[in-house]
PDB file of C-alpha atoms (C1' of nucleotides) in Angstrom:
ATOM      1  CA  MET M 791       3.028   3.650 -23.409  1.00 93.00           C
ATOM      2  CA  LYS M 792       2.164   5.889 -20.494  1.00 96.00           C
ATOM      3  CA  LEU M 793      -1.530   5.446 -19.330  1.00 97.00           C
ATOM      4  CA  PRO M 794      -3.583   8.573 -20.189  1.00 97.00           C
ATOM      5  CA  ARG M 795      -5.853  10.425 -17.853  1.00 97.00           C
ATOM      6  CA  GLU M 796      -8.957   8.608 -19.199  1.00 97.00           C
ATOM      7  CA  PHE M 797      -7.662   5.301 -17.890  1.00 98.00           C
ATOM      8  CA  TYR M 798      -7.971   6.561 -14.296  1.00 98.00           C
ATOM      9  CA  GLN M 799     -11.298   8.378 -14.766  1.00 97.00           C
ATOM     10  CA  ARG M 800     -13.361   5.213 -14.412  1.00 97.00           C
ATOM     11  CA  ASP M 801     -14.837   3.438 -11.394  1.00 96.00           C
ATOM     12  CA  GLY M 802     -12.238   2.383  -8.851  1.00 97.00           C
ATOM     13  CA  LEU M 803     -12.940  -1.382  -9.178  1.00 97.00           C
ATOM     14  CA  THR M 804     -12.318  -1.318 -12.928  1.00 97.00           C
ATOM     15  CA  VAL M 805      -9.128   0.668 -12.400  1.00 98.00           C
ATOM     16  CA  ALA M 806      -7.918  -1.675  -9.633  1.00 97.00           C
ATOM     17  CA  ARG M 807      -8.559  -4.711 -11.802  1.00 97.00           C
ATOM     18  CA  GLU M 808      -6.991  -3.313 -14.938  1.00 97.00           C
ATOM     19  CA  LEU M 809      -3.869  -2.053 -13.181  1.00 98.00           C
ATOM     20  CA  ILE M 810      -2.809  -5.615 -12.661  1.00 97.00           C
ATOM     21  CA  GLY M 811      -0.054  -6.272 -15.360  1.00 97.00           C
ATOM     22  CA  LYS M 812       0.723  -2.564 -15.830  1.00 98.00           C
ATOM     23  CA  LYS M 813       4.122  -1.151 -14.873  1.00 98.00           C
ATOM     24  CA  LEU M 814       4.552   1.410 -12.112  1.00 98.00           C
ATOM     25  CA  VAL M 815       7.635   3.607 -12.570  1.00 98.00           C
ATOM     26  CA  THR M 816       9.420   6.351 -10.670  1.00 97.00           C
ATOM     27  CA  ASN M 817      12.101   8.384 -12.381  1.00 97.00           C
ATOM     28  CA  LEU M 818      14.090  10.333  -9.718  1.00 96.00           C
ATOM     29  CA  PRO M 819      17.539  11.810  -9.705  1.00 95.00           C
ATOM     30  CA  GLU M 820      19.105   8.539  -8.362  1.00 94.00           C
ATOM     31  CA  GLY M 821      17.664   6.575 -11.276  1.00 96.00           C
ATOM     32  CA  LEU M 822      14.647   4.904 -12.808  1.00 97.00           C
ATOM     33  CA  THR M 823      12.893   2.104 -10.898  1.00 97.00           C
ATOM     34  CA  GLY M 824       9.741   0.143 -11.603  1.00 97.00           C
ATOM     35  CA  GLY M 825       7.883  -3.068 -11.595  1.00 97.00           C
ATOM     36  CA  ILE M 826       4.782  -4.925 -12.800  1.00 97.00           C
ATOM     37  CA  ILE M 827       1.752  -4.326 -10.592  1.00 97.00           C
ATOM     38  CA  VAL M 828       0.614  -7.765  -9.283  1.00 97.00           C
ATOM     39  CA  GLU M 829      -1.649  -6.747  -6.393  1.00 96.00           C
ATOM     40  CA  THR M 830      -4.103  -3.863  -5.794  1.00 97.00           C
ATOM     41  CA  GLU M 831      -7.032  -2.950  -3.550  1.00 96.00           C
ATOM     42  CA  ALA M 832      -9.955  -0.644  -4.395  1.00 97.00           C
ATOM     43  CA  TYR M 833     -11.232   1.841  -1.767  1.00 97.00           C
ATOM     44  CA  MET M 834     -14.664   3.115  -2.722  1.00 96.00           C
ATOM     45  CA  GLY M 835     -15.294   6.320  -0.814  1.00 93.00           C
ATOM     46  CA  ALA M 836     -18.723   6.953   0.603  1.00 91.00           C
ATOM     47  CA  ILE M 837     -19.993   3.347   0.289  1.00 94.00           C
ATOM     48  CA  ASP M 838     -16.847   1.804   1.803  1.00 95.00           C
ATOM     49  CA  ALA M 839     -16.227   1.777   5.605  1.00 94.00           C
ATOM     50  CA  ALA M 840     -12.618   0.825   4.978  1.00 94.00           C
ATOM     51  CA  SER M 841     -11.856   3.902   2.912  1.00 96.00           C
ATOM     52  CA  HIS M 842     -10.100   6.891   4.355  1.00 96.00           C
ATOM     53  CA  ALA M 843     -12.652   8.997   2.400  1.00 95.00           C
ATOM     54  CA  TYR M 844     -15.670   7.234   4.021  1.00 95.00           C
ATOM     55  CA  LYS M 845     -16.300  10.063   6.399  1.00 91.00           C
ATOM     56  CA  GLY M 846     -15.896  12.746   3.849  1.00 91.00           C
ATOM     57  CA  LYS M 847     -13.392  15.372   2.851  1.00 92.00           C
ATOM     58  CA  THR M 848     -10.594  16.409   5.245  1.00 92.00           C
ATOM     59  CA  GLU M 849      -7.144  17.873   4.776  1.00 91.00           C
ATOM     60  CA  ARG M 850      -5.810  14.352   4.400  1.00 93.00           C
ATOM     61  CA  THR M 851      -8.395  12.994   1.949  1.00 95.00           C
ATOM     62  CA  LYS M 852      -8.997  16.049  -0.273  1.00 95.00           C
ATOM     63  CA  ILE M 853      -6.964  14.504  -3.115  1.00 96.00           C
ATOM     64  CA  PHE M 854      -9.543  11.723  -3.394  1.00 96.00           C
ATOM     65  CA  TYR M 855     -11.953  14.258  -4.792  1.00 96.00           C
ATOM     66  CA  SER M 856      -9.683  15.316  -7.654  1.00 96.00           C
ATOM     67  CA  ALA M 857      -9.914  13.751 -11.094  1.00 96.00           C
ATOM     68  CA  GLY M 858      -8.405  10.282 -11.447  1.00 96.00           C
ATOM     69  CA  GLY M 859      -4.654   9.912 -12.128  1.00 97.00           C
ATOM     70  CA  PHE M 860      -3.165  11.651  -9.125  1.00 97.00           C
ATOM     71  CA  VAL M 861      -1.213  10.043  -6.235  1.00 97.00           C
ATOM     72  CA  TYR M 862      -2.511   9.653  -2.724  1.00 97.00           C
ATOM     73  CA  VAL M 863       0.205   8.714  -0.146  1.00 96.00           C
ATOM     74  CA  TYR M 864      -0.093   8.370   3.574  1.00 96.00           C
ATOM     75  CA  LEU M 865       2.047   7.238   6.453  1.00 95.00           C
ATOM     76  CA  ILE M 866       0.876   4.048   8.283  1.00 94.00           C
ATOM     77  CA  TYR M 867       1.950   2.722  11.634  1.00 93.00           C
ATOM     78  CA  GLY M 868       4.279   5.609  12.039  1.00 92.00           C
ATOM     79  CA  MET M 869       6.911   4.412   9.594  1.00 93.00           C
ATOM     80  CA  HIS M 870       5.644   3.077   6.250  1.00 95.00           C
ATOM     81  CA  ILE M 871       4.402   4.978   3.216  1.00 96.00           C
ATOM     82  CA  CYS M 872       1.543   3.560   1.153  1.00 96.00           C
ATOM     83  CA  THR M 873       1.107   4.537  -2.482  1.00 97.00           C
ATOM     84  CA  ASN M 874      -2.381   4.893  -3.959  1.00 97.00           C
ATOM     85  CA  VAL M 875      -3.863   5.995  -7.281  1.00 97.00           C
ATOM     86  CA  VAL M 876      -6.878   8.265  -7.281  1.00 97.00           C
ATOM     87  CA  ALA M 877      -9.660   6.931  -9.610  1.00 97.00           C
ATOM     88  CA  ASN M 878     -12.884   8.146 -11.095  1.00 97.00           C
ATOM     89  CA  ILE M 879     -13.984  11.646 -12.077  1.00 96.00           C
ATOM     90  CA  GLU M 880     -13.618  14.800 -10.023  1.00 96.00           C
ATOM     91  CA  GLY M 881     -15.868  14.681  -6.977  1.00 95.00           C
ATOM     92  CA  VAL M 882     -16.061  10.911  -6.682  1.00 96.00           C
ATOM     93  CA  PRO M 883     -13.605   9.866  -3.918  1.00 96.00           C
ATOM     94  CA  GLU M 884     -12.256   6.511  -4.984  1.00 97.00           C
ATOM     95  CA  ALA M 885      -8.619   5.237  -4.878  1.00 97.00           C
ATOM     96  CA  VAL M 886      -6.525   2.075  -5.597  1.00 97.00           C
ATOM     97  CA  LEU M 887      -3.814   0.958  -3.154  1.00 97.00           C
ATOM     98  CA  ILE M 888      -0.814  -0.604  -4.920  1.00 97.00           C
ATOM     99  CA  ARG M 889       0.113  -3.556  -2.688  1.00 96.00           C
ATOM    100  CA  ALA M 890       2.882  -5.434  -4.626  1.00 96.00           C
ATOM    101  CA  LEU M 891       5.109  -5.274  -7.657  1.00 97.00           C
ATOM    102  CA  GLU M 892       7.210  -7.715  -9.541  1.00 96.00           C
ATOM    103  CA  PRO M 893      10.563  -5.870  -9.695  1.00 96.00           C
ATOM    104  CA  VAL M 894      11.748  -5.036 -13.274  1.00 97.00           C
ATOM    105  CA  ASP M 895      13.679  -1.845 -13.685  1.00 97.00           C
ATOM    106  CA  GLY M 896      16.472  -0.438 -11.444  1.00 97.00           C
ATOM    107  CA  VAL M 897      16.557  -3.540  -9.272  1.00 96.00           C
ATOM    108  CA  GLU M 898      19.992  -2.643  -7.770  1.00 95.00           C
ATOM    109  CA  LEU M 899      18.744   0.837  -6.743  1.00 96.00           C
ATOM    110  CA  MET M 900      15.592  -0.687  -5.225  1.00 96.00           C
ATOM    111  CA  LYS M 901      17.687  -3.144  -3.236  1.00 95.00           C
ATOM    112  CA  ARG M 902      19.921  -0.303  -1.947  1.00 94.00           C
ATOM    113  CA  ARG M 903      16.898   1.790  -0.883  1.00 95.00           C
ATOM    114  CA  ARG M 904      15.406  -1.216   0.925  1.00 94.00           C
ATOM    115  CA  ARG M 905      18.667  -2.414   2.316  1.00 90.00           C
ATOM    116  CA  GLN M 906      17.732  -5.892   1.359  1.00 89.00           C
ATOM    117  CA  ASP M 907      18.873  -8.321  -1.301  1.00 89.00           C
ATOM    118  CA  ASN M 908      16.031 -10.760  -1.637  1.00 91.00           C
ATOM    119  CA  LEU M 909      14.115 -10.205  -4.932  1.00 93.00           C
ATOM    120  CA  ARG M 910      11.006 -11.944  -3.836  1.00 92.00           C
ATOM    121  CA  GLY M 911      10.451  -9.722  -0.838  1.00 93.00           C
ATOM    122  CA  LEU M 912      11.656  -6.476  -2.450  1.00 95.00           C
ATOM    123  CA  CYS M 913       8.241  -5.039  -3.411  1.00 96.00           C
ATOM    124  CA  SER M 914       5.839  -7.552  -1.839  1.00 95.00           C
ATOM    125  CA  GLY M 915       3.847  -5.132   0.334  1.00 95.00           C
ATOM    126  CA  PRO M 916       2.636  -1.494   0.199  1.00 96.00           C
ATOM    127  CA  GLY M 917       5.347  -0.163   2.490  1.00 96.00           C
ATOM    128  CA  LYS M 918       8.020  -2.140   0.773  1.00 96.00           C
ATOM    129  CA  LEU M 919       7.345  -1.063  -2.771  1.00 97.00           C
ATOM    130  CA  SER M 920       6.938   2.590  -1.707  1.00 97.00           C
ATOM    131  CA  LYS M 921      10.387   2.526  -0.177  1.00 96.00           C
ATOM    132  CA  ALA M 922      11.840   0.642  -3.135  1.00 97.00           C
ATOM    133  CA  LEU M 923      10.518   3.255  -5.532  1.00 97.00           C
ATOM    134  CA  GLY M 924      11.615   6.195  -3.428  1.00 96.00           C
ATOM    135  CA  VAL M 925       8.032   7.354  -2.785  1.00 97.00           C
ATOM    136  CA  THR M 926       7.759   9.842   0.112  1.00 95.00           C
ATOM    137  CA  LYS M 927       5.069  12.137   1.577  1.00 95.00           C
ATOM    138  CA  SER M 928       6.086  14.763  -0.942  1.00 95.00           C
ATOM    139  CA  PHE M 929       4.391  12.623  -3.648  1.00 96.00           C
ATOM    140  CA  TYR M 930       0.965  13.541  -2.236  1.00 97.00           C
ATOM    141  CA  GLY M 931      -0.986  14.911  -5.168  1.00 96.00           C
ATOM    142  CA  ALA M 932       1.691  14.045  -7.797  1.00 97.00           C
ATOM    143  CA  ASP M 933       0.290  13.730 -11.348  1.00 97.00           C
ATOM    144  CA  LEU M 934       0.599  10.278 -12.875  1.00 97.00           C
ATOM    145  CA  CYS M 935       0.537  11.912 -16.242  1.00 97.00           C
ATOM    146  CA  GLY M 936       3.896  13.589 -15.366  1.00 96.00           C
ATOM    147  CA  GLU M 937       7.487  12.523 -15.425  1.00 96.00           C
ATOM    148  CA  GLU M 938       8.429  11.635 -11.782  1.00 96.00           C
ATOM    149  CA  ILE M 939       5.904   8.832 -11.333  1.00 97.00           C
ATOM    150  CA  PHE M 940       3.692   7.167 -13.971  1.00 97.00           C
ATOM    151  CA  ILE M 941       2.224   3.851 -15.019  1.00 98.00           C
ATOM    152  CA  GLU M 942       2.865   2.224 -18.420  1.00 97.00           C
ATOM    153  CA  ASP M 943       0.909  -0.336 -20.367  1.00 95.00           C
ATOM    154  CA  ASP M 944       2.608  -3.686 -20.225  1.00 94.00           C
ATOM    155  CA  GLU M 945       1.296  -7.231 -20.146  1.00 93.00           C
ATOM    156  CA  THR M 946      -2.118  -8.868 -19.671  1.00 94.00           C
ATOM    157  CA  LEU M 947      -2.287 -11.213 -16.730  1.00 95.00           C
ATOM    158  CA  PRO M 948      -5.076 -13.493 -15.398  1.00 96.00           C
ATOM    159  CA  VAL M 949      -6.664 -11.873 -12.291  1.00 96.00           C
ATOM    160  CA  THR M 950      -8.573 -13.094  -9.273  1.00 95.00           C
ATOM    161  CA  ALA M 951     -10.499 -11.067  -6.699  1.00 96.00           C
ATOM    162  CA  THR M 952     -10.260 -11.729  -2.964  1.00 94.00           C
ATOM    163  CA  LYS M 953     -11.038  -9.996   0.407  1.00 93.00           C
ATOM    164  CA  ARG M 954      -8.848  -7.022   1.247  1.00 94.00           C
ATOM    165  CA  ILE M 955      -6.029  -7.258   3.730  1.00 93.00           C
ATOM    166  CA  ASN M 956      -6.222  -5.846   7.350  1.00 92.00           C
ATOM    167  CA  VAL M 957      -9.551  -4.117   7.043  1.00 91.00           C
ATOM    168  CA  ASN M 958     -11.348  -6.159   9.739  1.00 86.00           C
ATOM    169  CA  TYR M 959     -12.470  -2.997  11.464  1.00 86.00           C
ATOM    170  CA  ALA M 960     -14.710  -2.114   8.462  1.00 89.00           C
ATOM    171  CA  GLY M 961     -17.626  -4.499   9.286  1.00 87.00           C
ATOM    172  CA  GLU M 962     -19.538  -5.736   6.240  1.00 89.00           C
ATOM    173  CA  ALA M 963     -17.131  -3.938   3.899  1.00 91.00           C
ATOM    174  CA  ALA M 964     -14.303  -6.267   5.106  1.00 91.00           C
ATOM    175  CA  ASN M 965     -15.989  -9.035   3.105  1.00 92.00           C
ATOM    176  CA  TYR M 966     -16.067  -7.298  -0.307  1.00 94.00           C
ATOM    177  CA  LEU M 967     -13.869  -8.892  -2.910  1.00 96.00           C
ATOM    178  CA  TRP M 968     -11.977  -5.689  -3.676  1.00 96.00           C
ATOM    179  CA  ARG M 969      -8.434  -6.975  -3.705  1.00 96.00           C
ATOM    180  CA  PHE M 970      -7.038  -7.961  -7.121  1.00 97.00           C
ATOM    181  CA  VAL M 971      -4.091 -10.317  -7.602  1.00 96.00           C
ATOM    182  CA  ALA M 972      -2.186 -11.633 -10.588  1.00 96.00           C
ATOM    183  CA  LEU M 973      -3.020 -15.367 -10.553  1.00 94.00           C
ATOM    184  CA  GLY M 974      -0.118 -17.533  -9.397  1.00 91.00           C
ATOM    185  CA  ASN M 975       2.418 -14.685  -9.217  1.00 93.00           C
ATOM    186  CA  ALA M 976       5.246 -15.181  -6.693  1.00 92.00           C
ATOM    187  CA  PHE M 977       5.649 -11.481  -5.831  1.00 95.00           C
ATOM    188  CA  ILE M 978       2.354 -10.756  -4.009  1.00 93.00           C
ATOM    189  CA  SER M 979       2.329  -9.629  -0.346  1.00 90.00           C
ATOM    190  CA  VAL M 980       0.676 -12.734   1.192  1.00 83.00           C
TER     191      VAL M 980
ATOM    192  C1'  DA Y1385       6.414 -23.003   9.224  1.00 60.34           C
ATOM    193  C1'  DC Y1386       3.869 -19.793  12.580  1.00 60.34           C
ATOM    194  C1'  DC Y1387       3.469 -16.529  16.262  1.00 60.34           C
ATOM    195  C1'  DG Y1388       4.706 -12.124  19.193  1.00 60.34           C
ATOM    196  C1'  DT Y1389       6.675  -7.866  19.514  1.00 60.34           C
ATOM    197  C1'  DG Y1390       8.806  -3.401  18.869  1.00 60.34           C
ATOM    198  C1'  DA Y1391       9.488   0.563  16.095  1.00 60.34           C
ATOM    199  C1'  DT Y1392       7.328   4.928  14.873  1.00 60.34           C
ATOM    200  C1'  DG Y1393       3.958   9.562  13.296  1.00 60.34           C
ATOM    201  C1'  DT Y1394      -0.458  11.428  11.800  1.00 60.34           C
ATOM    202  C1'  DT Y1395      -5.235  11.717  12.139  1.00 60.34           C
ATOM    203  C1'  DC Y1396      -9.427  12.003  14.353  1.00 60.34           C
ATOM    204  C1'  DT Y1397     -12.007  11.165  19.000  1.00 60.34           C
TER     205       DT Y1397
ATOM    206  C1'  DG K 269      -5.098   9.024  23.593  1.00 60.34           C
ATOM    207  C1'  DA K 270      -6.493   5.436  20.572  1.00 60.34           C
ATOM    208  C1'  DA K 271      -6.318   3.522  16.164  1.00 60.34           C
ATOM    209  C1'  DC K 272      -4.069   2.743  12.137  1.00 60.34           C
ATOM    210  C1'  DA K 273      -4.820  -0.064   4.283  1.00 60.34           C
ATOM    211  C1'  DT K 274       2.973  -2.369   7.961  1.00 60.34           C
ATOM    212  C1'  DC K 275       7.572  -4.623   8.315  1.00 60.34           C
ATOM    213  C1'  DA K 276      11.583  -7.040  10.262  1.00 60.34           C
ATOM    214  C1'  DC K 277      13.158  -9.591  13.620  1.00 60.34           C
ATOM    215  C1'  DG K 278      13.672 -13.169  16.934  1.00 60.34           C
ATOM    216  C1'  DG K 279      11.637 -16.977  19.327  1.00 60.34           C
ATOM    217  C1'  DT K 280       9.624 -21.564  19.171  1.00 60.34           C
ATOM    218  C1'  DG K 281       7.928 -25.816  16.665  1.00 60.34           C
TER     219       DG K 281
END
DNA sequence: ACCGTGATGTTCT
DNA sequence: GAACATCACGGTG
């Protein structure tokens, strides 16, 4: 079952935690690919120095201000795409970064896109899973209640919260336990 | 196992 | 012109 708009229209921390165990899917002309979400991070807008939306609305961050359930993508370090889910209601700029998947559907296609054969490393990082799923900059603003990219209900997994990865520049916010991981899962990024 | 490094583009100063 | 929510590779233990 595809998650409805209401799932996303809650606070970012709840959405980030509850996305663990759900299945992220893209359905593109080359085929359907997807996997269980096993690692996420919440980025909490105006109260979060690590968030791209911390300093307000720009051309890049305007999608944060839409209703939950749309896609925010950006290019990092000049070569990797990161895939995020916008959370909360219109006007509240929160988002959830998807950091790792356990590969499930279209594994062969994902291996081809990534040019690598190792299952364990196939989707174990935000850049990796974006490439495996075929997510590009054109996904900016895509509707998760549509057909190209969506999230389905799946299993319930035990979850722990830890500090977020690579946000040391964010001062106090770097210590918040806003990363969520499926306990004991082998497909997480670190 | 753990470094160190090079590749690369967009955003904001 | 710096900083950046990264990855793969090759070196050394």
